[in-house]
Amino acid sequence: MRYAYLGPAGTFTEAALLGVEGAREAERLPVSSVPVALAAVRSGEVDAAMVPIENSVEGGVTATLDAVATGSELRIVREALVPISFVLVAPPGTALADVRAVSTHSHAWAQVRGWADEHLPGVDYVPASSTAAAALALLPGGPGHEEPGRSAGFDAAVCSPVVVEQHPELEVLAEDIGDNGAAVTRFVLVARPETPLPRRTGADRTTLVVPLWEDRAGALMEILEQFATRGVNLSRIESRPTGNFLGEYFFSVDVDGHILDARVADALEGLRRVCPSTRFLGSYPRADHKVATVARHHSDGAFREAEAWVAALQRGADHGPRTPPAPEVAGSA
């Protein structure tokens, strides 16, 4: 197996990937962005890619939501939850009072803004493609340096403690600087569409992309009704612009359950009727093993019983007496 992930080494994404069985022994390809990682999957350069999709503080990762919604179809086959902890690092000899500019990924910066406002008031923020990339740019000869020792354009970086373990030459100026100590990021392993779906476990998640096909009153309600009337819980729904026209959106949706669950399959059939361009991204085990609460009348058995009842009625209709055609009305065309 060959995997891509948002690099460089030491990112939270790599930590999520290393939790996949066999990934430590497999070939791992660090890439610069989520679209590049997914492009490598689509082209066949790698078998799968690990990318972030949701953060408990910042919500959906827009780069991932947009990249899986367009282009050739992909399949999510696994998810992972990684607790997020941040440290502030700098080149040796740097003091906290020396820091005037800090670099990190935008999602990481949003999670340490409170700490930064308190301890580094007025500090400038420099965006980076990943937390690890920001930290490595501080090293002599690292990314962002035109020559060893040349300034990276910032004094410190926010990154994972794993980066410091891999590069002890970095000096830690502050530890555990996240504003929310319970922050977690959800990552998904994305493969090509022919990859077999994981088996149903009873604690599963299904991810969909649902375009808002018509901008009119009730259009969103028509989508939501497909789930509500079948007892399918939506654990996440986010709107994203398609990029085609102002006001044109799609919805990225997570539902509790597997496509092999009768209630989920029936909901998708209804959704497909009202929105034929719905995209199925996969059904896979939840990383938190949370089992969905399902009412009796939404259980698989209830769906089977209802289907059998209707089928029996239809068989009776097929074998019943034929209704004669209505007589023609005089003067009709």
Short mmCIF file of C-alpha atoms in Angstrom, two decimals:
data_model
loop_
_atom_site.label_atom_id
_atom_site.label_comp_id
_atom_site.label_asym_id
_atom_site.label_seq_id
_atom_site.Cartn_x
_atom_site.Cartn_y
_atom_site.Cartn_z
CA MET A 1 0.00 0.00 0.00
CA ARG A 2 1.04 3.56 -0.70
CA TYR A 3 -0.48 6.47 1.21
CA ALA A 4 -0.47 10.25 0.79
CA TYR A 5 -0.99 12.64 3.67
CA LEU A 6 -0.83 16.36 4.41
CA GLY A 7 2.84 16.80 5.21
CA PRO A 8 5.57 17.25 6.07
CA ALA A 9 6.35 14.57 8.64
CA GLY A 10 5.12 15.44 12.10
CA THR A 11 1.68 16.77 11.20
CA PHE A 12 -1.46 15.67 12.99
CA THR A 13 -2.47 14.10 9.67
CA GLU A 14 0.55 11.81 9.77
CA ALA A 15 -0.39 10.85 13.34
CA ALA A 16 -3.86 9.87 12.09
CA LEU A 17 -2.37 7.84 9.24
CA LEU A 18 0.00 5.97 11.54
CA GLY A 19 -3.06 4.64 13.37
CA VAL A 20 -4.05 2.67 10.25
CA GLU A 21 -2.96 -0.96 10.44
CA GLY A 22 0.12 -1.49 8.26
CA ALA A 23 0.68 2.21 7.58
CA ARG A 24 3.95 2.34 9.54
CA GLU A 25 5.44 -0.28 7.23
CA ALA A 26 3.84 1.11 4.06
CA GLU A 27 5.21 3.83 1.79
CA ARG A 28 3.99 7.24 2.95
CA LEU A 29 4.05 10.29 0.70
CA PRO A 30 3.85 13.72 2.38
CA VAL A 31 2.21 16.33 0.13
CA SER A 32 1.66 20.07 0.32
CA SER A 33 -2.13 20.28 0.37
CA VAL A 34 -5.39 18.34 0.56
CA PRO A 35 -6.18 18.77 -3.17
CA VAL A 36 -2.73 17.39 -4.05
CA ALA A 37 -3.30 14.39 -1.76
CA LEU A 38 -6.67 13.59 -3.35
CA ALA A 39 -5.32 14.14 -6.86
CA ALA A 40 -2.70 11.47 -6.10
CA VAL A 41 -5.52 9.06 -5.22
CA ARG A 42 -7.50 9.88 -8.36
CA SER A 43 -4.45 9.42 -10.59
CA GLY A 44 -3.51 6.09 -9.00
CA GLU A 45 -0.20 7.42 -7.69
CA VAL A 46 -1.26 6.28 -4.21
CA ASP A 47 -3.86 3.82 -2.94
CA ALA A 48 -5.40 6.18 -0.37
CA ALA A 49 -4.89 9.54 1.32
CA MET A 50 -5.42 10.69 4.90
CA VAL A 51 -6.87 14.21 5.12
CA PRO A 52 -8.55 16.31 7.83
CA ILE A 53 -12.29 16.84 7.42
CA GLU A 54 -13.62 18.30 10.66
CA ASN A 55 -12.40 20.01 13.81
CA SER A 56 -14.34 20.20 17.06
CA VAL A 57 -13.52 23.91 17.36
CA GLU A 58 -13.46 25.20 13.77
CA GLY A 59 -15.94 22.82 12.12
CA GLY A 60 -15.46 21.44 8.62
CA VAL A 61 -12.13 21.69 6.82
CA THR A 62 -13.23 23.54 3.70
CA ALA A 63 -10.32 22.37 1.53
CA THR A 64 -11.38 18.76 2.05
CA LEU A 65 -15.14 19.37 1.77
CA ASP A 66 -14.64 21.14 -1.56
CA ALA A 67 -12.10 18.69 -2.98
CA VAL A 68 -14.24 15.58 -2.39
CA ALA A 69 -17.37 17.29 -3.74
CA THR A 70 -15.91 17.93 -7.20
CA GLY A 71 -13.92 15.95 -9.71
CA SER A 72 -14.11 12.18 -10.11
CA GLU A 73 -15.77 10.35 -7.23
CA LEU A 74 -13.86 9.11 -4.21
CA ARG A 75 -14.72 6.86 -1.25
CA ILE A 76 -14.13 7.43 2.44
CA VAL A 77 -13.24 4.07 3.97
CA ARG A 78 -12.10 4.99 7.46
CA GLU A 79 -12.01 7.84 9.97
CA ALA A 80 -9.71 8.69 12.86
CA LEU A 81 -9.98 11.08 15.80
CA VAL A 82 -6.79 12.80 16.97
CA PRO A 83 -6.68 14.92 20.16
CA ILE A 84 -5.04 18.22 19.35
CA SER A 85 -2.27 19.72 21.47
CA PHE A 86 -0.09 22.66 20.45
CA VAL A 87 3.33 24.01 21.39
CA LEU A 88 5.05 27.25 20.42
CA VAL A 89 8.53 26.64 19.02
CA ALA A 90 11.38 28.86 17.84
CA PRO A 91 15.04 28.64 16.85
CA PRO A 92 17.48 28.14 19.76
CA GLY A 93 18.14 31.28 21.74
CA THR A 94 14.76 32.85 21.05
CA ALA A 95 12.82 34.22 24.02
CA LEU A 96 9.06 34.66 24.16
CA ALA A 97 9.56 38.44 24.30
CA ASP A 98 11.43 38.28 20.96
CA VAL A 99 8.45 36.87 19.04
CA ARG A 100 6.86 39.38 16.66
CA ALA A 101 5.37 37.00 14.06
CA VAL A 102 4.05 33.44 14.36
CA SER A 103 3.29 30.95 11.60
CA THR A 104 1.03 27.90 11.54
CA HIS A 105 -1.96 26.41 9.70
CA SER A 106 -5.11 28.56 9.79
CA HIS A 107 -7.10 25.98 11.78
CA ALA A 108 -4.33 25.77 14.38
CA TRP A 109 -4.13 29.55 14.65
CA ALA A 110 -7.87 29.75 15.30
CA GLN A 111 -7.42 27.32 18.19
CA VAL A 112 -4.62 29.29 19.92
CA ARG A 113 -5.79 32.86 19.29
CA GLY A 114 -6.90 33.35 22.89
CA TRP A 115 -3.52 32.27 24.23
CA ALA A 116 -1.70 34.42 21.66
CA ASP A 117 -3.78 37.51 22.45
CA GLU A 118 -2.91 37.12 26.12
CA HIS A 119 0.78 36.21 25.88
CA LEU A 120 1.78 37.73 22.52
CA PRO A 121 -0.41 40.82 22.09
CA GLY A 122 -0.07 42.40 18.67
CA VAL A 123 1.83 39.46 17.17
CA ASP A 124 1.54 39.02 13.39
CA TYR A 125 0.17 35.79 11.94
CA VAL A 126 1.80 34.18 8.89
CA PRO A 127 -0.29 31.38 7.25
CA ALA A 128 1.38 28.04 6.52
CA SER A 129 0.28 24.93 4.62
CA SER A 130 0.57 22.85 7.80
CA THR A 131 1.73 23.17 11.40
CA ALA A 132 4.79 21.04 10.75
CA ALA A 133 5.76 23.06 7.66
CA ALA A 134 5.73 26.24 9.75
CA ALA A 135 8.00 24.72 12.39
CA LEU A 136 10.46 23.21 9.90
CA ALA A 137 10.79 26.56 8.13
CA LEU A 138 12.50 27.85 11.30
CA LEU A 139 15.37 25.38 10.92
CA PRO A 140 18.51 26.41 9.05
CA GLY A 141 18.13 25.28 5.46
CA GLY A 142 14.52 24.27 6.06
CA PRO A 143 11.56 24.99 3.77
CA GLY A 144 11.12 28.72 3.34
CA HIS A 145 14.85 29.44 3.73
CA GLU A 146 16.70 30.42 0.60
CA GLU A 147 19.92 29.52 2.34
CA PRO A 148 20.85 28.03 5.73
CA GLY A 149 20.06 30.42 8.55
CA ARG A 150 18.13 32.93 6.44
CA SER A 151 15.00 34.27 8.14
CA ALA A 152 11.75 32.45 7.41
CA GLY A 153 9.78 35.66 7.80
CA PHE A 154 8.53 34.81 11.29
CA ASP A 155 10.06 34.18 14.69
CA ALA A 156 8.08 31.21 16.01
CA ALA A 157 5.60 28.53 14.96
CA VAL A 158 2.66 26.66 16.46
CA CYS A 159 2.90 22.92 15.88
CA SER A 160 2.38 19.45 17.29
CA PRO A 161 4.67 18.17 20.09
CA VAL A 162 5.58 15.36 17.67
CA VAL A 163 7.57 17.83 15.57
CA VAL A 164 9.73 18.66 18.59
CA GLU A 165 10.31 14.95 19.23
CA GLN A 166 11.55 14.59 15.66
CA HIS A 167 13.52 17.87 15.72
CA PRO A 168 14.84 18.47 19.26
CA GLU A 169 16.91 21.39 17.97
CA LEU A 170 13.71 23.45 18.05
CA GLU A 171 13.24 25.36 21.31
CA VAL A 172 9.86 25.07 23.01
CA LEU A 173 8.72 28.48 24.26
CA ALA A 174 5.32 27.35 25.58
CA GLU A 175 3.39 24.09 25.87
CA ASP A 176 -0.29 23.19 25.78
CA ILE A 177 -1.30 26.55 24.33
CA GLY A 178 -4.63 25.50 22.82
CA ASP A 179 -7.66 27.48 23.95
CA ASN A 180 -9.73 24.29 24.21
CA GLY A 181 -8.03 21.39 25.94
CA ALA A 182 -10.62 18.95 24.56
CA ALA A 183 -10.06 19.88 20.90
CA VAL A 184 -10.19 16.95 18.47
CA THR A 185 -9.75 16.75 14.70
CA ARG A 186 -11.46 14.09 12.59
CA PHE A 187 -9.49 12.69 9.68
CA VAL A 188 -10.71 10.46 6.86
CA LEU A 189 -8.90 7.91 4.72
CA VAL A 190 -9.98 8.44 1.11
CA ALA A 191 -9.62 5.84 -1.63
CA ARG A 192 -10.90 5.30 -5.18
CA PRO A 193 -14.60 4.48 -5.73
CA GLU A 194 -14.01 0.82 -6.62
CA THR A 195 -12.61 0.19 -3.13
CA PRO A 196 -14.96 -2.20 -1.25
CA LEU A 197 -17.10 -0.55 1.41
CA PRO A 198 -16.27 -1.43 5.01
CA ARG A 199 -18.69 -3.82 6.65
CA ARG A 200 -21.57 -2.53 8.72
CA THR A 201 -20.68 -2.47 12.43
CA GLY A 202 -23.78 -0.88 13.98
CA ALA A 203 -21.74 2.23 14.80
CA ASP A 204 -21.25 3.72 11.37
CA ARG A 205 -21.27 7.00 9.49
CA THR A 206 -22.29 7.82 5.91
CA THR A 207 -21.04 10.94 4.12
CA LEU A 208 -22.86 12.60 1.23
CA VAL A 209 -22.64 15.64 -1.02
CA VAL A 210 -26.08 17.06 -1.83
CA PRO A 211 -26.33 19.98 -4.28
CA LEU A 212 -29.13 22.45 -3.68
CA TRP A 213 -30.65 21.88 -7.10
CA GLU A 214 -33.09 24.79 -7.00
CA ASP A 215 -33.03 28.06 -5.07
CA ARG A 216 -36.64 28.20 -3.88
CA ALA A 217 -38.65 28.12 -0.68
CA GLY A 218 -38.75 24.59 0.74
CA ALA A 219 -35.85 23.15 -1.28
CA LEU A 220 -33.72 22.47 1.81
CA MET A 221 -36.75 21.15 3.69
CA GLU A 222 -37.36 18.64 0.92
CA ILE A 223 -33.81 17.34 1.43
CA LEU A 224 -34.09 17.16 5.21
CA GLU A 225 -37.46 15.39 5.05
CA GLN A 226 -35.83 12.42 3.33
CA PHE A 227 -33.86 11.79 6.52
CA ALA A 228 -36.32 12.94 9.18
CA THR A 229 -39.23 10.77 8.01
CA ARG A 230 -37.00 7.69 8.11
CA GLY A 231 -35.42 8.36 11.48
CA VAL A 232 -31.94 9.07 10.09
CA ASN A 233 -29.97 11.50 12.26
CA LEU A 234 -27.72 14.10 10.62
CA SER A 235 -24.59 14.49 12.75
CA ARG A 236 -23.18 17.21 10.49
CA ILE A 237 -24.53 19.44 7.72
CA GLU A 238 -22.56 22.31 6.19
CA SER A 239 -23.23 24.47 3.17
CA ARG A 240 -20.46 25.28 0.71
CA PRO A 241 -20.52 27.45 -2.43
CA THR A 242 -20.12 25.49 -5.67
CA GLY A 243 -17.92 28.24 -7.11
CA ASN A 244 -20.04 28.38 -10.27
CA PHE A 245 -22.45 31.20 -9.45
CA LEU A 246 -23.15 33.47 -6.52
CA GLY A 247 -25.85 31.85 -4.38
CA GLU A 248 -25.27 28.31 -5.72
CA TYR A 249 -24.48 25.88 -2.87
CA PHE A 250 -24.07 22.23 -2.01
CA PHE A 251 -24.46 20.55 1.36
CA SER A 252 -21.82 18.30 2.91
CA VAL A 253 -23.69 15.85 5.14
CA ASP A 254 -22.79 13.13 7.66
CA VAL A 255 -25.58 10.79 8.74
CA ASP A 256 -25.63 8.18 11.49
CA GLY A 257 -25.75 4.72 9.95
CA HIS A 258 -24.54 2.57 7.05
CA ILE A 259 -25.95 2.28 3.56
CA LEU A 260 -26.78 -1.33 4.43
CA ASP A 261 -29.14 -0.06 7.15
CA ALA A 262 -32.67 -0.09 5.70
CA ARG A 263 -33.52 3.39 6.98
CA VAL A 264 -30.36 4.89 5.42
CA ALA A 265 -30.82 3.08 2.10
CA ASP A 266 -34.46 4.20 1.90
CA ALA A 267 -33.46 7.79 2.69
CA LEU A 268 -30.85 7.74 -0.08
CA GLU A 269 -33.40 6.41 -2.54
CA GLY A 270 -35.72 9.29 -1.66
CA LEU A 271 -32.87 11.78 -1.85
CA ARG A 272 -31.79 10.49 -5.24
CA ARG A 273 -35.32 11.03 -6.57
CA VAL A 274 -35.47 14.67 -5.51
CA CYS A 275 -31.78 15.38 -6.14
CA PRO A 276 -30.30 13.06 -8.82
CA SER A 277 -26.84 14.65 -8.54
CA THR A 278 -26.39 13.50 -4.92
CA ARG A 279 -22.88 12.09 -4.41
CA PHE A 280 -22.26 9.12 -2.10
CA LEU A 281 -18.83 9.36 -0.44
CA GLY A 282 -18.96 6.22 1.65
CA SER A 283 -20.19 4.35 4.72
CA TYR A 284 -17.55 3.48 7.31
CA PRO A 285 -17.13 2.72 11.04
CA ARG A 286 -17.26 5.66 13.44
CA ALA A 287 -13.98 6.19 15.26
CA ASP A 288 -15.85 6.89 18.51
CA HIS A 289 -17.87 3.63 18.19
CA LYS A 290 -21.08 5.52 19.00
CA VAL A 291 -24.13 3.42 18.14
CA ALA A 292 -27.06 5.29 16.62
CA THR A 293 -30.32 5.37 18.56
CA VAL A 294 -33.06 3.97 16.31
CA ALA A 295 -36.77 3.87 17.11
CA ARG A 296 -38.52 0.52 16.61
CA HIS A 297 -40.55 1.79 13.64
CA HIS A 298 -37.29 2.80 11.91
CA SER A 299 -35.51 -0.53 12.49
CA ASP A 300 -34.51 -2.85 9.66
CA GLY A 301 -37.22 -5.27 10.76
CA ALA A 302 -39.90 -2.58 10.53
CA PHE A 303 -38.80 -1.70 7.00
CA ARG A 304 -38.82 -5.38 5.94
CA GLU A 305 -42.28 -5.89 7.42
CA ALA A 306 -43.65 -2.82 5.64
CA GLU A 307 -42.09 -3.88 2.32
CA ALA A 308 -43.56 -7.38 2.64
CA TRP A 309 -47.01 -5.94 3.40
CA VAL A 310 -46.97 -3.67 0.35
CA ALA A 311 -45.62 -6.50 -1.84
CA ALA A 312 -48.51 -8.73 -0.76
CA LEU A 313 -51.00 -5.99 -1.62
CA GLN A 314 -49.37 -5.53 -5.01
CA ARG A 315 -49.55 -9.25 -5.76
CA GLY A 316 -53.25 -9.19 -4.97
CA ALA A 317 -53.76 -6.23 -7.26
CA ASP A 318 -51.96 -8.03 -10.09
CA HIS A 319 -54.27 -11.07 -9.82
CA GLY A 320 -57.51 -9.23 -9.11
CA PRO A 321 -60.36 -8.62 -11.56
CA ARG A 322 -59.61 -6.27 -14.36
CA THR A 323 -61.38 -2.94 -14.26
CA PRO A 324 -63.08 -2.32 -17.61
CA PRO A 325 -62.02 0.80 -19.43
CA ALA A 326 -64.15 3.87 -18.89
CA PRO A 327 -66.72 4.45 -21.64
CA GLU A 328 -65.97 7.13 -24.14
CA VAL A 329 -67.86 10.37 -23.74
CA ALA A 330 -69.76 11.49 -26.80
CA GLY A 331 -68.11 14.36 -28.56
CA SER A 332 -64.69 13.77 -26.99
CA ALA A 333 -61.63 14.02 -29.20
#
